[in-house]
PDB file of C-alpha atoms in Angstrom:
ATOM      1  CA  MET V 276      11.005   3.480  -3.493  1.00 50.00           C
ATOM      2  CA  LYS V 277      12.310   2.455  -0.123  1.00 50.00           C
ATOM      3  CA  ASP V 278      13.387  -1.139   0.106  1.00 56.00           C
ATOM      4  CA  ASN V 279      14.983  -2.641   3.161  1.00 66.00           C
ATOM      5  CA  GLY V 280      14.529  -6.200   1.949  1.00 77.00           C
ATOM      6  CA  LYS V 281      11.291  -6.583   3.865  1.00 92.00           C
ATOM      7  CA  VAL V 282       8.471  -8.599   2.364  1.00 97.00           C
ATOM      8  CA  THR V 283       5.037  -7.042   2.894  1.00 98.00           C
ATOM      9  CA  ASN V 284       2.171  -9.470   3.478  1.00 98.00           C
ATOM     10  CA  ILE V 285      -1.345  -8.515   2.413  1.00 98.00           C
ATOM     11  CA  PHE V 286      -4.314 -10.825   2.968  1.00 98.00           C
ATOM     12  CA  LEU V 287      -7.521 -10.129   1.042  1.00 97.00           C
ATOM     13  CA  SER V 288     -10.789 -11.786   2.033  1.00 96.00           C
ATOM     14  CA  GLY V 289     -14.309 -11.550   0.719  1.00 94.00           C
ATOM     15  CA  VAL V 290     -17.245 -13.422  -0.764  1.00 92.00           C
ATOM     16  CA  GLY V 291     -17.540 -14.625  -4.345  1.00 87.00           C
ATOM     17  CA  GLY V 292     -18.773 -11.840  -6.613  1.00 85.00           C
ATOM     18  CA  GLN V 293     -17.360  -8.959  -4.569  1.00 90.00           C
ATOM     19  CA  GLY V 294     -14.306  -8.484  -6.779  1.00 90.00           C
ATOM     20  CA  ALA V 295     -11.638  -9.488  -4.265  1.00 91.00           C
ATOM     21  CA  ILE V 296      -9.641 -11.249  -6.994  1.00 92.00           C
ATOM     22  CA  LEU V 297      -9.796  -8.181  -9.244  1.00 95.00           C
ATOM     23  CA  ALA V 298      -8.577  -6.078  -6.318  1.00 97.00           C
ATOM     24  CA  SER V 299      -5.605  -8.398  -5.832  1.00 96.00           C
ATOM     25  CA  ASN V 300      -4.880  -8.213  -9.573  1.00 97.00           C
ATOM     26  CA  ILE V 301      -4.817  -4.396  -9.333  1.00 98.00           C
ATOM     27  CA  LEU V 302      -2.341  -4.651  -6.452  1.00 98.00           C
ATOM     28  CA  GLY V 303      -0.246  -7.015  -8.557  1.00 97.00           C
ATOM     29  CA  GLU V 304      -0.120  -4.616 -11.511  1.00 97.00           C
ATOM     30  CA  VAL V 305       0.793  -1.715  -9.266  1.00 98.00           C
ATOM     31  CA  PHE V 306       3.587  -3.355  -7.314  1.00 97.00           C
ATOM     32  CA  ILE V 307       5.135  -5.192 -10.275  1.00 97.00           C
ATOM     33  CA  LYS V 308       5.331  -1.904 -12.202  1.00 95.00           C
ATOM     34  CA  ALA V 309       6.785  -0.267  -9.088  1.00 95.00           C
ATOM     35  CA  GLY V 310       9.680  -2.700  -9.397  1.00 95.00           C
ATOM     36  CA  TYR V 311       8.852  -5.281  -6.764  1.00 96.00           C
ATOM     37  CA  ASP V 312       8.796  -9.030  -6.886  1.00 97.00           C
ATOM     38  CA  VAL V 313       5.182 -10.095  -6.338  1.00 97.00           C
ATOM     39  CA  LYS V 314       3.741 -13.478  -5.438  1.00 97.00           C
ATOM     40  CA  LYS V 315       0.112 -14.304  -4.782  1.00 95.00           C
ATOM     41  CA  ALA V 316      -2.111 -17.306  -4.249  1.00 94.00           C
ATOM     42  CA  GLU V 317      -5.891 -17.385  -4.435  1.00 87.00           C
ATOM     43  CA  VAL V 318      -8.523 -19.672  -2.979  1.00 80.00           C
ATOM     44  CA  HIS V 319     -11.904 -19.338  -4.628  1.00 65.00           C
ATOM     45  CA  GLY V 320     -13.287 -22.837  -5.059  1.00 60.00           C
ATOM     46  CA  MET V 321     -16.884 -22.117  -4.013  1.00 59.00           C
ATOM     47  CA  ALA V 322     -16.843 -18.444  -4.886  1.00 57.00           C
ATOM     48  CA  GLN V 323     -19.702 -18.629  -7.382  1.00 61.00           C
ATOM     49  CA  ARG V 324     -21.979 -20.010  -4.674  1.00 62.00           C
ATOM     50  CA  GLY V 325     -21.311 -17.235  -2.210  1.00 70.00           C
ATOM     51  CA  GLY V 326     -18.335 -18.950  -0.641  1.00 82.00           C
ATOM     52  CA  ASP V 327     -15.332 -17.175   0.752  1.00 86.00           C
ATOM     53  CA  VAL V 328     -12.532 -15.933  -1.456  1.00 91.00           C
ATOM     54  CA  THR V 329      -9.060 -15.235  -0.165  1.00 94.00           C
ATOM     55  CA  THR V 330      -5.796 -14.068  -1.657  1.00 96.00           C
ATOM     56  CA  HIS V 331      -2.356 -14.236  -0.121  1.00 97.00           C
ATOM     57  CA  PHE V 332      -0.444 -11.315  -1.643  1.00 98.00           C
ATOM     58  CA  ARG V 333       3.226 -10.652  -0.943  1.00 98.00           C
ATOM     59  CA  PHE V 334       5.653  -8.119  -2.380  1.00 97.00           C
ATOM     60  CA  GLY V 335       9.242  -7.126  -1.720  1.00 96.00           C
ATOM     61  CA  LYS V 336      12.698  -7.090  -3.288  1.00 95.00           C
ATOM     62  CA  LYS V 337      12.584 -10.884  -3.533  1.00 96.00           C
ATOM     63  CA  VAL V 338       9.667 -13.094  -2.509  1.00 96.00           C
ATOM     64  CA  TYR V 339      10.202 -16.850  -2.398  1.00 95.00           C
ATOM     65  CA  SER V 340       6.707 -18.090  -1.544  1.00 94.00           C
ATOM     66  CA  PRO V 341       3.197 -16.819  -2.261  1.00 95.00           C
ATOM     67  CA  LEU V 342       1.804 -18.054   1.037  1.00 96.00           C
ATOM     68  CA  ILE V 343       1.694 -15.931   4.180  1.00 97.00           C
ATOM     69  CA  LYS V 344       2.550 -17.605   7.446  1.00 96.00           C
ATOM     70  CA  TYR V 345      -0.283 -17.734   9.988  1.00 97.00           C
ATOM     71  CA  GLY V 346      -0.093 -14.631  12.198  1.00 97.00           C
ATOM     72  CA  ASP V 347       2.228 -12.765   9.810  1.00 97.00           C
ATOM     73  CA  VAL V 348      -0.235 -10.543   7.907  1.00 98.00           C
ATOM     74  CA  ASP V 349       0.810  -6.867   7.733  1.00 98.00           C
ATOM     75  CA  TYR V 350      -2.442  -5.719   6.103  1.00 98.00           C
ATOM     76  CA  LEU V 351      -5.874  -7.320   6.059  1.00 98.00           C
ATOM     77  CA  LEU V 352      -8.129  -5.948   3.332  1.00 98.00           C
ATOM     78  CA  SER V 353     -11.569  -7.468   3.765  1.00 98.00           C
ATOM     79  CA  PHE V 354     -14.605  -6.932   1.590  1.00 97.00           C
ATOM     80  CA  GLU V 355     -17.118  -8.377   4.068  1.00 96.00           C
ATOM     81  CA  LEU V 356     -17.474  -8.311   7.868  1.00 97.00           C
ATOM     82  CA  LEU V 357     -17.722 -12.054   8.503  1.00 95.00           C
ATOM     83  CA  GLU V 358     -14.821 -12.698   6.145  1.00 95.00           C
ATOM     84  CA  ALA V 359     -12.783 -10.179   8.127  1.00 97.00           C
ATOM     85  CA  ILE V 360     -13.401 -11.758  11.521  1.00 97.00           C
ATOM     86  CA  ARG V 361     -12.700 -15.215  10.076  1.00 95.00           C
ATOM     87  CA  TYR V 362      -9.066 -14.162   9.542  1.00 97.00           C
ATOM     88  CA  ILE V 363      -8.433 -11.934  12.562  1.00 98.00           C
ATOM     89  CA  ASN V 364      -5.847 -14.336  13.977  1.00 97.00           C
ATOM     90  CA  TRP V 365      -3.763 -14.102  10.826  1.00 98.00           C
ATOM     91  CA  VAL V 366      -2.940 -10.427  11.469  1.00 98.00           C
ATOM     92  CA  LYS V 367       0.206  -9.349  13.332  1.00 98.00           C
ATOM     93  CA  PRO V 368      -0.436  -7.372  16.531  1.00 97.00           C
ATOM     94  CA  GLU V 369       0.774  -4.210  14.761  1.00 97.00           C
ATOM     95  CA  GLY V 370      -1.078  -5.078  11.528  1.00 98.00           C
ATOM     96  CA  LYS V 371      -3.428  -2.683   9.779  1.00 98.00           C
ATOM     97  CA  ILE V 372      -6.969  -3.600   8.800  1.00 98.00           C
ATOM     98  CA  VAL V 373      -9.381  -2.113   6.260  1.00 98.00           C
ATOM     99  CA  ILE V 374     -12.888  -3.599   6.335  1.00 98.00           C
ATOM    100  CA  ASN V 375     -15.840  -3.013   4.069  1.00 98.00           C
ATOM    101  CA  LYS V 376     -19.015  -2.572   6.152  1.00 96.00           C
ATOM    102  CA  SER V 377     -20.862  -5.071   3.948  1.00 93.00           C
ATOM    103  CA  GLU V 378     -22.784  -8.013   5.466  1.00 94.00           C
ATOM    104  CA  ILE V 379     -23.494 -11.019   3.233  1.00 93.00           C
ATOM    105  CA  PHE V 380     -25.314 -13.788   5.059  1.00 92.00           C
ATOM    106  CA  PRO V 381     -24.004 -17.293   4.335  1.00 87.00           C
ATOM    107  CA  PRO V 382     -26.560 -20.098   3.735  1.00 83.00           C
ATOM    108  CA  ALA V 383     -26.375 -21.308   7.354  1.00 86.00           C
ATOM    109  CA  VAL V 384     -27.500 -17.861   8.555  1.00 91.00           C
ATOM    110  CA  ASN V 385     -30.219 -17.612   5.921  1.00 90.00           C
ATOM    111  CA  LEU V 386     -31.533 -21.041   6.996  1.00 92.00           C
ATOM    112  CA  GLY V 387     -31.604 -19.967  10.624  1.00 94.00           C
ATOM    113  CA  GLN V 388     -28.976 -22.522  11.665  1.00 94.00           C
ATOM    114  CA  MET V 389     -26.435 -19.925  12.810  1.00 93.00           C
ATOM    115  CA  GLU V 390     -26.328 -16.257  13.742  1.00 94.00           C
ATOM    116  CA  TYR V 391     -24.333 -13.697  11.846  1.00 95.00           C
ATOM    117  CA  PRO V 392     -21.507 -12.460  14.107  1.00 93.00           C
ATOM    118  CA  LYS V 393     -22.183  -9.192  15.902  1.00 94.00           C
ATOM    119  CA  GLY V 394     -19.675  -6.545  16.950  1.00 95.00           C
ATOM    120  CA  VAL V 395     -17.029  -7.263  14.315  1.00 96.00           C
ATOM    121  CA  GLU V 396     -15.752  -3.669  14.328  1.00 96.00           C
ATOM    122  CA  LYS V 397     -15.651  -3.596  18.131  1.00 97.00           C
ATOM    123  CA  THR V 398     -13.708  -6.867  18.234  1.00 97.00           C
ATOM    124  CA  PHE V 399     -11.089  -5.610  15.792  1.00 97.00           C
ATOM    125  CA  LYS V 400     -10.728  -2.290  17.632  1.00 97.00           C
ATOM    126  CA  LYS V 401     -10.284  -4.135  20.931  1.00 97.00           C
ATOM    127  CA  TYR V 402      -7.163  -5.867  19.597  1.00 97.00           C
ATOM    128  CA  PHE V 403      -5.851  -3.494  16.927  1.00 97.00           C
ATOM    129  CA  LYS V 404      -6.961  -0.125  18.347  1.00 96.00           C
ATOM    130  CA  GLU V 405      -6.396   2.729  15.887  1.00 97.00           C
ATOM    131  CA  ASN V 406      -5.147   0.383  13.144  1.00 98.00           C
ATOM    132  CA  VAL V 407      -8.684  -0.479  12.035  1.00 98.00           C
ATOM    133  CA  TRP V 408     -10.568   1.431   9.339  1.00 98.00           C
ATOM    134  CA  MET V 409     -14.180   0.751   8.380  1.00 98.00           C
ATOM    135  CA  VAL V 410     -15.219   1.806   4.866  1.00 98.00           C
ATOM    136  CA  ASP V 411     -18.751   1.910   3.463  1.00 98.00           C
ATOM    137  CA  GLY V 412     -17.666   0.575   0.084  1.00 97.00           C
ATOM    138  CA  GLN V 413     -21.169  -0.248  -1.155  1.00 96.00           C
ATOM    139  CA  GLY V 414     -22.597   3.070   0.002  1.00 97.00           C
ATOM    140  CA  ILE V 415     -19.878   5.053  -1.750  1.00 98.00           C
ATOM    141  CA  ALA V 416     -20.129   2.956  -4.927  1.00 97.00           C
ATOM    142  CA  LYS V 417     -23.948   3.251  -5.006  1.00 97.00           C
ATOM    143  CA  LYS V 418     -23.649   7.032  -4.874  1.00 97.00           C
ATOM    144  CA  LEU V 419     -21.391   6.782  -7.921  1.00 97.00           C
ATOM    145  CA  GLY V 420     -24.039   4.735  -9.731  1.00 96.00           C
ATOM    146  CA  ASN V 421     -22.911   1.114  -9.361  1.00 96.00           C
ATOM    147  CA  ALA V 422     -22.453  -0.890  -6.143  1.00 95.00           C
ATOM    148  CA  GLN V 423     -20.161  -3.308  -7.978  1.00 94.00           C
ATOM    149  CA  ALA V 424     -17.384  -0.715  -7.844  1.00 97.00           C
ATOM    150  CA  ALA V 425     -17.142  -1.193  -4.070  1.00 97.00           C
ATOM    151  CA  ASN V 426     -14.011  -3.299  -4.516  1.00 97.00           C
ATOM    152  CA  VAL V 427     -12.225  -0.398  -6.224  1.00 98.00           C
ATOM    153  CA  VAL V 428     -13.450   1.943  -3.455  1.00 98.00           C
ATOM    154  CA  LEU V 429     -11.643  -0.378  -1.032  1.00 98.00           C
ATOM    155  CA  VAL V 430      -8.531  -0.382  -3.228  1.00 98.00           C
ATOM    156  CA  GLY V 431      -8.594   3.419  -3.161  1.00 98.00           C
ATOM    157  CA  ALA V 432      -8.816   3.431   0.633  1.00 98.00           C
ATOM    158  CA  PHE V 433      -6.043   0.865   0.876  1.00 98.00           C
ATOM    159  CA  SER V 434      -3.756   2.862  -1.432  1.00 98.00           C
ATOM    160  CA  ASN V 435      -3.297   5.390   1.390  1.00 98.00           C
ATOM    161  CA  PHE V 436      -0.851   2.986   3.047  1.00 98.00           C
ATOM    162  CA  PHE V 437       1.552   3.331   0.123  1.00 97.00           C
ATOM    163  CA  PRO V 438       2.089   7.057  -0.443  1.00 96.00           C
ATOM    164  CA  GLU V 439       5.205   6.348  -2.511  1.00 94.00           C
ATOM    165  CA  VAL V 440       2.949   4.892  -5.237  1.00 96.00           C
ATOM    166  CA  LYS V 441       1.367   7.701  -7.232  1.00 96.00           C
ATOM    167  CA  ASP V 442      -2.374   7.761  -7.923  1.00 97.00           C
ATOM    168  CA  ALA V 443      -1.585   7.606 -11.641  1.00 97.00           C
ATOM    169  CA  GLN V 444       0.002   4.185 -11.152  1.00 97.00           C
ATOM    170  CA  TRP V 445      -3.149   2.864  -9.451  1.00 98.00           C
ATOM    171  CA  ILE V 446      -5.352   4.363 -12.165  1.00 98.00           C
ATOM    172  CA  GLU V 447      -3.184   2.834 -14.885  1.00 98.00           C
ATOM    173  CA  ALA V 448      -3.574  -0.606 -13.279  1.00 98.00           C
ATOM    174  CA  ILE V 449      -7.352  -0.179 -12.948  1.00 98.00           C
ATOM    175  CA  LYS V 450      -7.651   0.794 -16.600  1.00 98.00           C
ATOM    176  CA  ALA V 451      -5.426  -2.088 -17.691  1.00 97.00           C
ATOM    177  CA  LEU V 452      -7.684  -4.635 -15.995  1.00 97.00           C
ATOM    178  CA  LEU V 453     -11.150  -3.264 -16.720  1.00 97.00           C
ATOM    179  CA  ALA V 454     -13.113  -2.732 -19.920  1.00 97.00           C
ATOM    180  CA  PRO V 455     -13.003   0.878 -21.222  1.00 97.00           C
ATOM    181  CA  LYS V 456     -16.724   1.397 -20.491  1.00 97.00           C
ATOM    182  CA  LEU V 457     -15.950   0.887 -16.776  1.00 97.00           C
ATOM    183  CA  HIS V 458     -12.992   3.252 -16.553  1.00 98.00           C
ATOM    184  CA  ASP V 459     -14.792   6.451 -15.517  1.00 97.00           C
ATOM    185  CA  LEU V 460     -16.821   4.756 -12.789  1.00 98.00           C
ATOM    186  CA  ASN V 461     -13.837   2.944 -11.314  1.00 98.00           C
ATOM    187  CA  VAL V 462     -11.490   5.920 -11.450  1.00 98.00           C
ATOM    188  CA  LYS V 463     -14.107   7.861  -9.460  1.00 98.00           C
ATOM    189  CA  ALA V 464     -14.486   4.880  -7.096  1.00 98.00           C
ATOM    190  CA  PHE V 465     -10.739   4.854  -6.508  1.00 98.00           C
ATOM    191  CA  HIS V 466     -10.630   8.570  -5.679  1.00 98.00           C
ATOM    192  CA  GLU V 467     -13.682   8.402  -3.395  1.00 98.00           C
ATOM    193  CA  GLY V 468     -12.195   5.398  -1.619  1.00 98.00           C
ATOM    194  CA  LYS V 469      -8.945   7.267  -1.113  1.00 97.00           C
ATOM    195  CA  LYS V 470     -10.884  10.042   0.651  1.00 97.00           C
ATOM    196  CA  ALA V 471     -12.743   7.520   2.833  1.00 96.00           C
ATOM    197  CA  LEU V 472      -9.750   6.648   5.013  1.00 91.00           C
TER     198      LEU V 472
END
């Protein structure tokens, strides 16, 4: 694999229960086995109550800190629209963004105290132009029989940015982290996600 000493910064954001942490674990398996140093840090304190979940994920020849500097994100992989817009300022001007089209209303929206943000896709495209990809993760996963595989659909879409990593390496990581009864579904989710970008 190419290695110019650069550290690649990936920021994952989502809501508790969407599988953002599992997605970051898949990335970890893949890039460690590809020979990189990997560091990551997760924040998921209120995840079980529908709170936001984030992961700082960094890989390179040598990574000294798991935390990404504000404004230094190369890739934003977001599993929910609001959780994408929350971190828009973390992304470099040339950064690439993959967003799941999912909307999950936080309690303040459900109670009528706030409005859910509108025009998230338009806002991202205004600043990042062609470097924004919207993926219907839930829709694709539902067609496969289980909406919970949406996170692996997103991983499949995201894998397109790393053509030097073979599909077999992604599949191996997915199988290593999931129970055998979930392998077929998630392998299909990965492949369908890959086609979605």
